[in-house]
Amino acid sequence: MIQRNIDSWRREDEELLECGSVAGMNFSAAMIASVLERNAEETEKRCFALASRGAVFRNEGTAEWPDGTVSAAFAFAHSLYHEVLYEQVPPGRRANLHRQIGRWLEQASGSAAATKASLLAFHFDAGRDYERAVSYLYAAAQGALHKNAHREAASHLRRALELIEKLPRTPEREFREFTVLSLLAPTLITIEGFSAPDADRHFKRARELGRNLGNRADLYP
């Protein structure tokens, strides 16, 4: 039934909904217009027209962003619509859309980008922008620690370590690994206790990196 609906849409609507599915269960018309390089007002009108049918997604009011952007917000009516649309986006296009959505969110969020660190990390990770993804995973881990969500923080930091392996071998990469390990090791001690084997391994690696980088003050912890 969902596939029949997709096949009946105009190509411009299909692209709009594809982009919305990459954004997530919720999206704004302004984001879609920017990513697809379309007129913002026309895109918003088209979204309202599609939402009025009530089958695929619905209007969710207004979304406002720190940079002053104001736009209509929408949400998929059911996760199945979101999943089917998302899976039909070709991998290369999907990665490109994730990357563009991440950059739009980053710009629209301005100085408040850190509050959306987990979402930004997700889009940049899926968009293969690993440097940005690592930065936002680290910020998301810091935010989680402020809420005493240590397991969530450890999950973000472990993913950051995986992505660091994909970066070119440079002093900047070593510094990123050093900062991530320096936060992950004590986080694991909080979760597992002082006998945590991974914490010991991460501390030793962080010490090695810190000596290479000459970060004597940062080595103290």
PDB file of N, CA, C and O in Angstrom, residues 19 22 25 32 62 93 109 114 136 141 151 157 172 188 191 200 217:
ATOM      1  N   CYS A  19      13.883  13.496   1.201  1.00  0.00           N
ATOM      2  CA  CYS A  19      14.701  14.373   2.045  1.00  0.00           C
ATOM      3  C   CYS A  19      14.148  14.408   3.461  1.00  0.00           C
ATOM      4  O   CYS A  19      14.905  14.359   4.435  1.00  0.00           O
ATOM      5  N   VAL A  22      15.155  11.310   5.382  1.00  0.00           N
ATOM      6  CA  VAL A  22      16.554  11.338   5.816  1.00  0.00           C
ATOM      7  C   VAL A  22      16.707  12.241   7.039  1.00  0.00           C
ATOM      8  O   VAL A  22      17.511  11.972   7.934  1.00  0.00           O
ATOM      9  N   MET A  25      11.984  11.398  11.713  1.00  0.00           N
ATOM     10  CA  MET A  25      10.524  11.345  11.823  1.00  0.00           C
ATOM     11  C   MET A  25       9.923  12.747  11.775  1.00  0.00           C
ATOM     12  O   MET A  25       8.758  12.922  11.428  1.00  0.00           O
ATOM     13  N   ILE A  32      14.075  21.378   4.244  1.00  0.00           N
ATOM     14  CA  ILE A  32      13.893  20.693   2.969  1.00  0.00           C
ATOM     15  C   ILE A  32      14.189  21.642   1.808  1.00  0.00           C
ATOM     16  O   ILE A  32      14.879  21.289   0.850  1.00  0.00           O
ATOM     17  N   THR A  62       4.837  25.062  14.314  1.00  0.00           N
ATOM     18  CA  THR A  62       5.926  25.928  13.850  1.00  0.00           C
ATOM     19  C   THR A  62       7.241  25.562  14.518  1.00  0.00           C
ATOM     20  O   THR A  62       7.278  25.275  15.716  1.00  0.00           O
ATOM     21  N   ARG A  93      23.161   9.114  -2.451  1.00  0.00           N
ATOM     22  CA  ARG A  93      22.292  10.279  -2.260  1.00  0.00           C
ATOM     23  C   ARG A  93      21.926  10.434  -0.788  1.00  0.00           C
ATOM     24  O   ARG A  93      21.869  11.536  -0.253  1.00  0.00           O
ATOM     25  N   SER A 109      21.294  26.253  14.113  1.00  0.00           N
ATOM     26  CA  SER A 109      21.406  26.180  15.574  1.00  0.00           C
ATOM     27  C   SER A 109      22.386  27.204  16.134  1.00  0.00           C
ATOM     28  O   SER A 109      22.287  27.594  17.299  1.00  0.00           O
ATOM     29  N   ALA A 114      25.559  22.775  20.316  1.00  0.00           N
ATOM     30  CA  ALA A 114      25.938  21.731  21.280  1.00  0.00           C
ATOM     31  C   ALA A 114      24.722  21.047  21.892  1.00  0.00           C
ATOM     32  O   ALA A 114      24.785  19.882  22.289  1.00  0.00           O
ATOM     33  N   TYR A 136      30.993  16.218  17.425  1.00  0.00           N
ATOM     34  CA  TYR A 136      29.664  16.248  18.038  1.00  0.00           C
ATOM     35  C   TYR A 136      29.400  15.041  18.930  1.00  0.00           C
ATOM     36  O   TYR A 136      28.648  15.143  19.911  1.00  0.00           O
ATOM     37  N   ALA A 141      28.674  13.351  24.428  1.00  0.00           N
ATOM     38  CA  ALA A 141      29.130  12.620  25.611  1.00  0.00           C
ATOM     39  C   ALA A 141      29.239  13.560  26.812  1.00  0.00           C
ATOM     40  O   ALA A 141      28.843  13.208  27.932  1.00  0.00           O
ATOM     41  N   ARG A 151      26.488   5.627  30.772  1.00  0.00           N
ATOM     42  CA  ARG A 151      26.483   4.606  29.716  1.00  0.00           C
ATOM     43  C   ARG A 151      26.229   5.243  28.352  1.00  0.00           C
ATOM     44  O   ARG A 151      26.810   4.820  27.345  1.00  0.00           O
ATOM     45  N   LEU A 157      31.316   7.980  23.033  1.00  0.00           N
ATOM     46  CA  LEU A 157      32.774   8.030  22.954  1.00  0.00           C
ATOM     47  C   LEU A 157      33.351   6.816  22.234  1.00  0.00           C
ATOM     48  O   LEU A 157      34.330   6.923  21.489  1.00  0.00           O
ATOM     49  N   GLU A 172      46.420  16.165  14.389  1.00  0.00           N
ATOM     50  CA  GLU A 172      45.055  16.526  14.770  1.00  0.00           C
ATOM     51  C   GLU A 172      44.245  15.274  15.131  1.00  0.00           C
ATOM     52  O   GLU A 172      43.474  15.275  16.093  1.00  0.00           O
ATOM     53  N   LEU A 188      34.356   4.934  32.077  1.00  0.00           N
ATOM     54  CA  LEU A 188      34.263   3.485  32.267  1.00  0.00           C
ATOM     55  C   LEU A 188      34.520   3.085  33.721  1.00  0.00           C
ATOM     56  O   LEU A 188      33.901   2.138  34.223  1.00  0.00           O
ATOM     57  N   ILE A 191      31.371   3.494  35.570  1.00  0.00           N
ATOM     58  CA  ILE A 191      30.390   2.447  35.258  1.00  0.00           C
ATOM     59  C   ILE A 191      30.804   1.096  35.822  1.00  0.00           C
ATOM     60  O   ILE A 191      29.994   0.384  36.436  1.00  0.00           O
ATOM     61  N   ASP A 200      41.892   0.863  31.878  1.00  0.00           N
ATOM     62  CA  ASP A 200      43.353   0.776  31.997  1.00  0.00           C
ATOM     63  C   ASP A 200      44.014   0.906  30.627  1.00  0.00           C
ATOM     64  O   ASP A 200      44.975   1.658  30.446  1.00  0.00           O
ATOM     65  N   ALA A 217      50.210  19.272  30.748  1.00  0.00           N
ATOM     66  CA  ALA A 217      49.147  19.624  31.705  1.00  0.00           C
ATOM     67  C   ALA A 217      47.945  18.691  31.542  1.00  0.00           C
ATOM     68  O   ALA A 217      47.343  18.243  32.515  1.00  0.00           O
TER      69      ALA A 217
END
